[in-house]
Amino acid sequence: MKRIVIIVFVFFTCGSLFAQGNNVFDIARKGTLTEMKSLYKKHPQLINTTDDRKSSPLILACYRTNVDVAMFLADNVKDINYNSGMGSALMAAVMSGNIQIVKKLIDVKADLNQSDFQGKTALIYAVFFNKNDIAKLLIEAGANKNAKDSDGKTALDFANFNKNTELIILLEK
């Protein structure tokens, strides 16, 4: 009888964690700060997990511009620089164009020069998508203007391709 009680307890505990584990990604995408804080209070380790695509809750919150949740996660995750291979939280924030999240990630010391599987950095993405304000912010924070992607292209190469005069001037300084 004691064994059955233990098995049932373990089953429900693990089942609860699994259900919450799926939920952490939904909350990161479109949930509220209150929901994320509640989940974090019960299961703090879940904010450091990844989904089947290797995305972390922070990456998802940044990509979906769930600002309040992204800010909370940026202050509480174990690895601000976790990289799914497809990119980091900083790269996701750059692609979504949210300067507020980008500033927060810079403040918590996100690696400005980390690259994805194509060798692209956050600065290269900012330039590629013509996010001038974000590119300027990254450069001011110390991003490497000369980093090359796996094709040997720099941010300046992408600025020239896009004919983005403002970024060309900024990157040639």
N, C-alpha and C. Protein backbone atom coordinates (compact mmCIF):
# COMPACT_ATOMS: atom_id res chain seq x y z
N MET A 1 0.84 -1.19 0.00
CA MET A 1 0.00 0.00 0.00
C MET A 1 0.88 1.25 0.00
N LYS A 2 1.95 1.22 0.81
CA LYS A 2 2.85 2.35 0.89
C LYS A 2 3.49 2.63 -0.47
N ARG A 3 3.84 1.57 -1.18
CA ARG A 3 4.44 1.68 -2.49
C ARG A 3 3.47 2.34 -3.49
N ILE A 4 2.24 1.97 -3.43
CA ILE A 4 1.22 2.52 -4.33
C ILE A 4 1.05 4.02 -4.07
N VAL A 5 1.02 4.39 -2.82
CA VAL A 5 0.88 5.81 -2.47
C VAL A 5 2.07 6.60 -3.01
N ILE A 6 3.27 6.05 -2.86
CA ILE A 6 4.47 6.73 -3.36
C ILE A 6 4.43 6.84 -4.88
N ILE A 7 4.05 5.76 -5.56
CA ILE A 7 3.96 5.78 -7.02
C ILE A 7 2.94 6.81 -7.49
N VAL A 8 1.79 6.85 -6.86
CA VAL A 8 0.75 7.82 -7.23
C VAL A 8 1.25 9.24 -6.99
N PHE A 9 1.91 9.46 -5.86
CA PHE A 9 2.45 10.78 -5.55
C PHE A 9 3.47 11.22 -6.61
N VAL A 10 4.41 10.34 -6.94
CA VAL A 10 5.43 10.65 -7.94
C VAL A 10 4.77 10.90 -9.30
N PHE A 11 3.79 10.10 -9.67
CA PHE A 11 3.10 10.27 -10.94
C PHE A 11 2.45 11.64 -11.03
N PHE A 12 1.72 12.04 -9.99
CA PHE A 12 1.04 13.33 -10.01
C PHE A 12 2.02 14.50 -9.94
N THR A 13 3.10 14.34 -9.20
CA THR A 13 4.11 15.39 -9.12
C THR A 13 4.77 15.58 -10.48
N CYS A 14 5.19 14.50 -11.10
CA CYS A 14 5.83 14.59 -12.42
C CYS A 14 4.83 15.06 -13.47
N GLY A 15 3.62 14.59 -13.39
CA GLY A 15 2.58 15.02 -14.32
C GLY A 15 2.33 16.50 -14.20
N SER A 16 2.34 17.02 -12.99
CA SER A 16 2.15 18.46 -12.77
C SER A 16 3.30 19.24 -13.37
N LEU A 17 4.53 18.76 -13.17
CA LEU A 17 5.68 19.44 -13.76
C LEU A 17 5.63 19.41 -15.27
N PHE A 18 5.21 18.27 -15.83
CA PHE A 18 5.14 18.15 -17.29
C PHE A 18 4.08 19.10 -17.84
N ALA A 19 2.93 19.15 -17.21
CA ALA A 19 1.87 20.05 -17.66
C ALA A 19 2.32 21.49 -17.56
N GLN A 20 3.00 21.84 -16.46
CA GLN A 20 3.49 23.20 -16.30
C GLN A 20 4.61 23.48 -17.30
N GLY A 21 5.41 22.45 -17.60
CA GLY A 21 6.50 22.62 -18.55
C GLY A 21 5.99 23.01 -19.91
N ASN A 22 4.91 22.42 -20.36
CA ASN A 22 4.32 22.82 -21.62
C ASN A 22 3.78 24.24 -21.52
N ASN A 23 3.24 24.57 -20.38
CA ASN A 23 2.62 25.86 -20.17
C ASN A 23 3.63 27.00 -20.14
N VAL A 24 4.83 26.78 -19.68
CA VAL A 24 5.81 27.85 -19.57
C VAL A 24 6.09 28.48 -20.94
N PHE A 25 6.04 27.69 -21.99
CA PHE A 25 6.29 28.20 -23.33
C PHE A 25 5.12 29.03 -23.85
N ASP A 26 3.90 28.60 -23.53
CA ASP A 26 2.73 29.40 -23.89
C ASP A 26 2.72 30.72 -23.13
N ILE A 27 3.06 30.67 -21.86
CA ILE A 27 3.11 31.90 -21.06
C ILE A 27 4.20 32.83 -21.61
N ALA A 28 5.33 32.27 -21.99
CA ALA A 28 6.41 33.08 -22.55
C ALA A 28 5.95 33.78 -23.83
N ARG A 29 5.21 33.06 -24.65
CA ARG A 29 4.75 33.63 -25.93
C ARG A 29 3.69 34.71 -25.75
N LYS A 30 2.68 34.40 -24.93
CA LYS A 30 1.52 35.30 -24.90
C LYS A 30 0.86 35.44 -23.53
N GLY A 31 1.53 34.94 -22.50
CA GLY A 31 0.97 35.02 -21.16
C GLY A 31 1.31 36.33 -20.48
N THR A 32 0.87 36.43 -19.25
CA THR A 32 1.10 37.65 -18.48
C THR A 32 2.26 37.47 -17.51
N LEU A 33 2.74 38.59 -17.03
CA LEU A 33 3.79 38.56 -16.02
C LEU A 33 3.30 37.86 -14.76
N THR A 34 2.07 38.08 -14.39
CA THR A 34 1.49 37.43 -13.22
C THR A 34 1.52 35.91 -13.38
N GLU A 35 1.16 35.43 -14.56
CA GLU A 35 1.19 33.98 -14.82
C GLU A 35 2.61 33.43 -14.72
N MET A 36 3.57 34.17 -15.30
CA MET A 36 4.95 33.68 -15.28
C MET A 36 5.50 33.70 -13.86
N LYS A 37 5.21 34.73 -13.10
CA LYS A 37 5.68 34.79 -11.71
C LYS A 37 5.08 33.68 -10.87
N SER A 38 3.82 33.38 -11.09
CA SER A 38 3.15 32.31 -10.37
C SER A 38 3.79 30.96 -10.69
N LEU A 39 4.03 30.72 -11.96
CA LEU A 39 4.68 29.48 -12.38
C LEU A 39 6.10 29.40 -11.81
N TYR A 40 6.81 30.50 -11.86
CA TYR A 40 8.18 30.55 -11.36
C TYR A 40 8.23 30.26 -9.86
N LYS A 41 7.27 30.78 -9.13
CA LYS A 41 7.22 30.56 -7.69
C LYS A 41 7.05 29.07 -7.38
N LYS A 42 6.23 28.38 -8.17
CA LYS A 42 5.96 26.94 -7.95
C LYS A 42 7.08 26.06 -8.50
N HIS A 43 7.59 26.42 -9.68
CA HIS A 43 8.57 25.58 -10.38
C HIS A 43 9.64 26.46 -11.03
N PRO A 44 10.54 27.02 -10.24
CA PRO A 44 11.53 27.96 -10.79
C PRO A 44 12.42 27.38 -11.89
N GLN A 45 12.63 26.09 -11.88
CA GLN A 45 13.51 25.46 -12.87
C GLN A 45 12.92 25.48 -14.27
N LEU A 46 11.61 25.65 -14.41
CA LEU A 46 10.99 25.59 -15.73
C LEU A 46 11.41 26.71 -16.67
N ILE A 47 11.80 27.86 -16.12
CA ILE A 47 12.20 28.96 -17.01
C ILE A 47 13.54 28.67 -17.69
N ASN A 48 14.22 27.63 -17.26
CA ASN A 48 15.51 27.27 -17.85
C ASN A 48 15.42 26.03 -18.73
N THR A 49 14.21 25.63 -19.09
CA THR A 49 14.02 24.47 -19.94
C THR A 49 13.90 24.91 -21.40
N THR A 50 13.89 23.94 -22.30
CA THR A 50 13.70 24.24 -23.72
C THR A 50 12.58 23.38 -24.29
N ASP A 51 11.98 23.87 -25.36
CA ASP A 51 10.91 23.12 -26.01
C ASP A 51 11.51 22.17 -27.05
N ASP A 52 10.66 21.52 -27.82
CA ASP A 52 11.14 20.54 -28.80
C ASP A 52 11.96 21.17 -29.93
N ARG A 53 11.89 22.48 -30.09
CA ARG A 53 12.71 23.18 -31.09
C ARG A 53 13.96 23.80 -30.47
N LYS A 54 14.19 23.49 -29.21
CA LYS A 54 15.34 23.97 -28.43
C LYS A 54 15.25 25.45 -28.09
N SER A 55 14.05 26.03 -28.18
CA SER A 55 13.86 27.43 -27.79
C SER A 55 13.59 27.50 -26.29
N SER A 56 14.16 28.50 -25.66
CA SER A 56 13.91 28.73 -24.24
C SER A 56 12.72 29.68 -24.08
N PRO A 57 12.12 29.72 -22.89
CA PRO A 57 11.05 30.69 -22.66
C PRO A 57 11.50 32.13 -22.94
N LEU A 58 12.75 32.46 -22.59
CA LEU A 58 13.23 33.82 -22.83
C LEU A 58 13.31 34.13 -24.33
N ILE A 59 13.81 33.21 -25.11
CA ILE A 59 13.87 33.42 -26.56
C ILE A 59 12.46 33.64 -27.11
N LEU A 60 11.52 32.81 -26.68
CA LEU A 60 10.15 32.94 -27.17
C LEU A 60 9.51 34.27 -26.76
N ALA A 61 9.73 34.68 -25.52
CA ALA A 61 9.17 35.96 -25.05
C ALA A 61 9.77 37.12 -25.83
N CYS A 62 11.05 37.05 -26.13
CA CYS A 62 11.70 38.11 -26.90
C CYS A 62 11.19 38.14 -28.34
N TYR A 63 11.09 36.98 -28.93
CA TYR A 63 10.64 36.90 -30.33
C TYR A 63 9.20 37.37 -30.49
N ARG A 64 8.37 37.05 -29.51
CA ARG A 64 6.96 37.44 -29.56
C ARG A 64 6.70 38.81 -28.93
N THR A 65 7.74 39.50 -28.53
CA THR A 65 7.68 40.81 -27.88
C THR A 65 6.73 40.83 -26.68
N ASN A 66 6.80 39.79 -25.89
CA ASN A 66 6.06 39.75 -24.63
C ASN A 66 6.95 40.44 -23.60
N VAL A 67 6.91 41.76 -23.62
CA VAL A 67 7.88 42.61 -22.93
C VAL A 67 7.99 42.31 -21.44
N ASP A 68 6.89 42.35 -20.71
CA ASP A 68 6.96 42.17 -19.26
C ASP A 68 7.53 40.80 -18.90
N VAL A 69 7.12 39.78 -19.62
CA VAL A 69 7.62 38.42 -19.35
C VAL A 69 9.10 38.33 -19.72
N ALA A 70 9.48 38.92 -20.85
CA ALA A 70 10.89 38.90 -21.26
C ALA A 70 11.77 39.58 -20.23
N MET A 71 11.31 40.71 -19.71
CA MET A 71 12.10 41.45 -18.70
C MET A 71 12.28 40.60 -17.44
N PHE A 72 11.21 39.95 -17.01
CA PHE A 72 11.28 39.09 -15.82
C PHE A 72 12.24 37.93 -16.06
N LEU A 73 12.09 37.28 -17.20
CA LEU A 73 12.95 36.13 -17.50
C LEU A 73 14.42 36.56 -17.61
N ALA A 74 14.67 37.71 -18.20
CA ALA A 74 16.05 38.20 -18.35
C ALA A 74 16.72 38.35 -16.98
N ASP A 75 15.95 38.71 -15.99
CA ASP A 75 16.50 38.86 -14.63
C ASP A 75 16.64 37.55 -13.88
N ASN A 76 15.99 36.47 -14.37
CA ASN A 76 15.92 35.26 -13.57
C ASN A 76 16.46 33.99 -14.21
N VAL A 77 16.71 33.96 -15.51
CA VAL A 77 17.23 32.74 -16.12
C VAL A 77 18.68 32.51 -15.71
N LYS A 78 19.09 31.25 -15.77
CA LYS A 78 20.47 30.91 -15.41
C LYS A 78 21.46 31.34 -16.48
N ASP A 79 21.06 31.24 -17.76
CA ASP A 79 21.99 31.53 -18.84
C ASP A 79 21.36 32.53 -19.81
N ILE A 80 21.70 33.79 -19.65
CA ILE A 80 21.17 34.85 -20.51
C ILE A 80 21.61 34.66 -21.95
N ASN A 81 22.68 33.91 -22.15
CA ASN A 81 23.24 33.72 -23.49
C ASN A 81 22.90 32.36 -24.11
N TYR A 82 21.92 31.66 -23.54
CA TYR A 82 21.55 30.37 -24.13
C TYR A 82 21.26 30.57 -25.62
N ASN A 83 21.81 29.69 -26.43
CA ASN A 83 21.66 29.77 -27.88
C ASN A 83 21.08 28.46 -28.38
N SER A 84 19.95 28.55 -29.04
CA SER A 84 19.26 27.36 -29.54
C SER A 84 19.90 26.81 -30.81
N GLY A 85 20.88 27.50 -31.34
CA GLY A 85 21.43 27.18 -32.65
C GLY A 85 20.81 28.11 -33.68
N MET A 86 19.53 28.39 -33.48
CA MET A 86 18.82 29.34 -34.34
C MET A 86 19.05 30.77 -33.83
N GLY A 87 19.63 30.88 -32.64
CA GLY A 87 19.94 32.19 -32.10
C GLY A 87 19.69 32.30 -30.62
N SER A 88 19.98 33.47 -30.11
CA SER A 88 19.85 33.76 -28.68
C SER A 88 18.66 34.69 -28.45
N ALA A 89 18.41 34.97 -27.18
CA ALA A 89 17.33 35.91 -26.83
C ALA A 89 17.61 37.28 -27.43
N LEU A 90 18.86 37.71 -27.41
CA LEU A 90 19.20 39.01 -27.98
C LEU A 90 18.88 39.04 -29.47
N MET A 91 19.21 38.00 -30.18
CA MET A 91 18.91 37.95 -31.60
C MET A 91 17.40 37.96 -31.84
N ALA A 92 16.65 37.25 -31.00
CA ALA A 92 15.19 37.24 -31.12
C ALA A 92 14.61 38.62 -30.88
N ALA A 93 15.14 39.33 -29.89
CA ALA A 93 14.66 40.69 -29.60
C ALA A 93 14.99 41.63 -30.75
N VAL A 94 16.16 41.46 -31.35
CA VAL A 94 16.54 42.28 -32.50
C VAL A 94 15.59 42.01 -33.66
N MET A 95 15.36 40.76 -33.96
CA MET A 95 14.48 40.43 -35.08
C MET A 95 13.06 40.94 -34.89
N SER A 96 12.58 40.90 -33.65
CA SER A 96 11.23 41.41 -33.39
C SER A 96 11.21 42.93 -33.35
N GLY A 97 12.38 43.54 -33.24
CA GLY A 97 12.49 44.99 -33.29
C GLY A 97 12.14 45.71 -32.00
N ASN A 98 12.21 45.00 -30.87
CA ASN A 98 11.84 45.63 -29.61
C ASN A 98 13.07 46.19 -28.91
N ILE A 99 13.25 47.48 -29.01
CA ILE A 99 14.44 48.13 -28.45
C ILE A 99 14.46 48.07 -26.93
N GLN A 100 13.28 48.05 -26.31
CA GLN A 100 13.21 47.98 -24.84
C GLN A 100 13.79 46.65 -24.34
N ILE A 101 13.45 45.57 -25.01
CA ILE A 101 13.99 44.26 -24.62
C ILE A 101 15.48 44.19 -24.94
N VAL A 102 15.88 44.73 -26.08
CA VAL A 102 17.30 44.74 -26.44
C VAL A 102 18.10 45.48 -25.37
N LYS A 103 17.62 46.64 -24.93
CA LYS A 103 18.31 47.39 -23.88
C LYS A 103 18.43 46.57 -22.60
N LYS A 104 17.36 45.88 -22.24
CA LYS A 104 17.38 45.06 -21.03
C LYS A 104 18.43 43.96 -21.15
N LEU A 105 18.46 43.29 -22.28
CA LEU A 105 19.42 42.20 -22.47
C LEU A 105 20.86 42.72 -22.45
N ILE A 106 21.08 43.89 -22.99
CA ILE A 106 22.41 44.51 -22.90
C ILE A 106 22.74 44.80 -21.44
N ASP A 107 21.77 45.32 -20.70
CA ASP A 107 21.97 45.65 -19.28
C ASP A 107 22.33 44.43 -18.44
N VAL A 108 21.77 43.26 -18.79
CA VAL A 108 22.06 42.05 -18.01
C VAL A 108 23.23 41.25 -18.62
N LYS A 109 23.97 41.93 -19.47
CA LYS A 109 25.23 41.41 -20.02
C LYS A 109 25.08 40.27 -21.02
N ALA A 110 24.07 40.37 -21.88
CA ALA A 110 23.96 39.39 -22.97
C ALA A 110 25.20 39.55 -23.87
N ASP A 111 25.65 38.45 -24.42
CA ASP A 111 26.82 38.45 -25.30
C ASP A 111 26.43 39.09 -26.63
N LEU A 112 26.98 40.25 -26.91
CA LEU A 112 26.64 40.99 -28.12
C LEU A 112 27.18 40.34 -29.39
N ASN A 113 28.18 39.50 -29.26
CA ASN A 113 28.85 38.96 -30.44
C ASN A 113 28.60 37.47 -30.66
N GLN A 114 27.68 36.93 -29.92
CA GLN A 114 27.33 35.52 -30.11
C GLN A 114 26.68 35.35 -31.48
N SER A 115 26.91 34.20 -32.10
CA SER A 115 26.34 33.98 -33.44
C SER A 115 25.44 32.75 -33.45
N ASP A 116 24.60 32.69 -34.48
CA ASP A 116 23.73 31.53 -34.66
C ASP A 116 24.42 30.53 -35.59
N PHE A 117 23.68 29.54 -36.06
CA PHE A 117 24.28 28.49 -36.88
C PHE A 117 24.78 29.01 -38.23
N GLN A 118 24.32 30.19 -38.64
CA GLN A 118 24.79 30.81 -39.89
C GLN A 118 25.92 31.80 -39.65
N GLY A 119 26.33 31.91 -38.40
CA GLY A 119 27.39 32.85 -38.06
C GLY A 119 26.91 34.28 -37.93
N LYS A 120 25.62 34.49 -37.98
CA LYS A 120 25.07 35.85 -37.88
C LYS A 120 24.96 36.27 -36.41
N THR A 121 25.33 37.52 -36.16
CA THR A 121 25.25 38.10 -34.83
C THR A 121 24.01 38.99 -34.73
N ALA A 122 23.75 39.47 -33.53
CA ALA A 122 22.62 40.38 -33.33
C ALA A 122 22.79 41.64 -34.19
N LEU A 123 24.01 42.15 -34.28
CA LEU A 123 24.25 43.34 -35.11
C LEU A 123 23.98 43.05 -36.59
N ILE A 124 24.43 41.93 -37.06
CA ILE A 124 24.17 41.58 -38.46
C ILE A 124 22.66 41.51 -38.71
N TYR A 125 21.92 40.92 -37.77
CA TYR A 125 20.46 40.88 -37.94
C TYR A 125 19.84 42.27 -37.89
N ALA A 126 20.32 43.11 -37.01
CA ALA A 126 19.79 44.48 -36.93
C ALA A 126 19.97 45.20 -38.26
N VAL A 127 21.14 45.03 -38.85
CA VAL A 127 21.42 45.67 -40.13
C VAL A 127 20.62 45.01 -41.24
N PHE A 128 20.58 43.70 -41.26
CA PHE A 128 19.85 42.95 -42.29
C PHE A 128 18.39 43.38 -42.36
N PHE A 129 17.78 43.60 -41.17
CA PHE A 129 16.36 43.99 -41.11
C PHE A 129 16.17 45.50 -41.01
N ASN A 130 17.25 46.27 -41.27
CA ASN A 130 17.17 47.73 -41.24
C ASN A 130 16.63 48.29 -39.94
N LYS A 131 17.06 47.72 -38.83
CA LYS A 131 16.68 48.20 -37.50
C LYS A 131 17.77 49.17 -37.05
N ASN A 132 17.75 50.36 -37.61
CA ASN A 132 18.82 51.33 -37.42
C ASN A 132 19.06 51.68 -35.95
N ASP A 133 18.00 51.97 -35.21
CA ASP A 133 18.16 52.34 -33.80
C ASP A 133 18.78 51.22 -32.98
N ILE A 134 18.36 50.00 -33.28
CA ILE A 134 18.90 48.85 -32.56
C ILE A 134 20.37 48.63 -32.95
N ALA A 135 20.68 48.76 -34.23
CA ALA A 135 22.08 48.61 -34.67
C ALA A 135 22.96 49.63 -33.97
N LYS A 136 22.50 50.88 -33.90
CA LYS A 136 23.26 51.93 -33.23
C LYS A 136 23.47 51.58 -31.76
N LEU A 137 22.43 51.11 -31.10
CA LEU A 137 22.51 50.72 -29.69
C LEU A 137 23.52 49.59 -29.49
N LEU A 138 23.49 48.60 -30.35
CA LEU A 138 24.42 47.47 -30.24
C LEU A 138 25.87 47.93 -30.44
N ILE A 139 26.09 48.80 -31.39
CA ILE A 139 27.44 49.31 -31.64
C ILE A 139 27.93 50.11 -30.44
N GLU A 140 27.07 50.98 -29.92
CA GLU A 140 27.44 51.77 -28.73
C GLU A 140 27.75 50.88 -27.53
N ALA A 141 27.08 49.72 -27.46
CA ALA A 141 27.30 48.79 -26.35
C ALA A 141 28.54 47.92 -26.55
N GLY A 142 29.14 47.99 -27.75
CA GLY A 142 30.38 47.26 -27.98
C GLY A 142 30.30 46.08 -28.93
N ALA A 143 29.24 45.97 -29.68
CA ALA A 143 29.14 44.86 -30.65
C ALA A 143 30.25 44.99 -31.70
N ASN A 144 30.76 43.87 -32.11
CA ASN A 144 31.84 43.82 -33.09
C ASN A 144 31.29 44.12 -34.48
N LYS A 145 31.67 45.27 -35.03
CA LYS A 145 31.20 45.67 -36.37
C LYS A 145 31.83 44.82 -37.47
N ASN A 146 32.93 44.16 -37.17
CA ASN A 146 33.66 43.41 -38.19
C ASN A 146 33.39 41.91 -38.17
N ALA A 147 32.49 41.46 -37.32
CA ALA A 147 32.16 40.02 -37.28
C ALA A 147 31.62 39.58 -38.63
N LYS A 148 32.01 38.38 -39.02
CA LYS A 148 31.58 37.84 -40.32
C LYS A 148 30.69 36.63 -40.10
N ASP A 149 29.68 36.50 -40.95
CA ASP A 149 28.82 35.31 -40.91
C ASP A 149 29.51 34.17 -41.65
N SER A 150 28.85 33.05 -41.78
CA SER A 150 29.47 31.88 -42.41
C SER A 150 29.72 32.07 -43.91
N ASP A 151 29.13 33.10 -44.50
CA ASP A 151 29.41 33.43 -45.91
C ASP A 151 30.49 34.50 -46.03
N GLY A 152 31.05 34.92 -44.89
CA GLY A 152 32.10 35.92 -44.90
C GLY A 152 31.59 37.35 -44.99
N LYS A 153 30.28 37.55 -44.76
CA LYS A 153 29.70 38.89 -44.86
C LYS A 153 29.63 39.56 -43.50
N THR A 154 29.91 40.85 -43.49
CA THR A 154 29.84 41.66 -42.28
C THR A 154 28.54 42.47 -42.28
N ALA A 155 28.30 43.14 -41.18
CA ALA A 155 27.13 44.02 -41.09
C ALA A 155 27.21 45.09 -42.18
N LEU A 156 28.40 45.61 -42.44
CA LEU A 156 28.56 46.62 -43.49
C LEU A 156 28.16 46.08 -44.86
N ASP A 157 28.50 44.83 -45.12
CA ASP A 157 28.09 44.22 -46.39
C ASP A 157 26.56 44.23 -46.54
N PHE A 158 25.87 43.91 -45.45
CA PHE A 158 24.40 43.91 -45.49
C PHE A 158 23.84 45.33 -45.60
N ALA A 159 24.48 46.29 -44.95
CA ALA A 159 24.05 47.68 -45.06
C ALA A 159 24.20 48.17 -46.50
N ASN A 160 25.31 47.81 -47.14
CA ASN A 160 25.52 48.16 -48.55
C ASN A 160 24.49 47.50 -49.44
N PHE A 161 24.22 46.22 -49.20
CA PHE A 161 23.22 45.50 -49.99
C PHE A 161 21.85 46.16 -49.88
N ASN A 162 21.51 46.59 -48.64
CA ASN A 162 20.21 47.24 -48.40
C ASN A 162 20.20 48.71 -48.81
N LYS A 163 21.37 49.22 -49.19
CA LYS A 163 21.50 50.64 -49.55
C LYS A 163 21.02 51.54 -48.41
N ASN A 164 21.37 51.14 -47.20
CA ASN A 164 20.97 51.87 -46.00
C ASN A 164 22.11 52.83 -45.63
N THR A 165 22.01 54.05 -46.16
CA THR A 165 23.07 55.04 -45.99
C THR A 165 23.39 55.31 -44.53
N GLU A 166 22.37 55.43 -43.69
CA GLU A 166 22.59 55.71 -42.27
C GLU A 166 23.45 54.63 -41.63
N LEU A 167 23.13 53.38 -41.92
CA LEU A 167 23.91 52.28 -41.34
C LEU A 167 25.30 52.17 -41.96
N ILE A 168 25.41 52.45 -43.25
CA ILE A 168 26.72 52.42 -43.89
C ILE A 168 27.65 53.42 -43.20
N ILE A 169 27.17 54.64 -43.01
CA ILE A 169 27.97 55.66 -42.33
C ILE A 169 28.35 55.22 -40.92
N LEU A 170 27.37 54.69 -40.20
CA LEU A 170 27.59 54.24 -38.82
C LEU A 170 28.63 53.12 -38.75
N LEU A 171 28.55 52.19 -39.67
CA LEU A 171 29.44 51.03 -39.65
C LEU A 171 30.84 51.35 -40.19
N GLU A 172 30.96 52.40 -40.99
CA GLU A 172 32.29 52.77 -41.51
C GLU A 172 33.08 53.60 -40.53
N LYS A 173 32.46 54.10 -39.49
CA LYS A 173 33.18 54.92 -38.48
C LYS A 173 34.23 54.09 -37.77
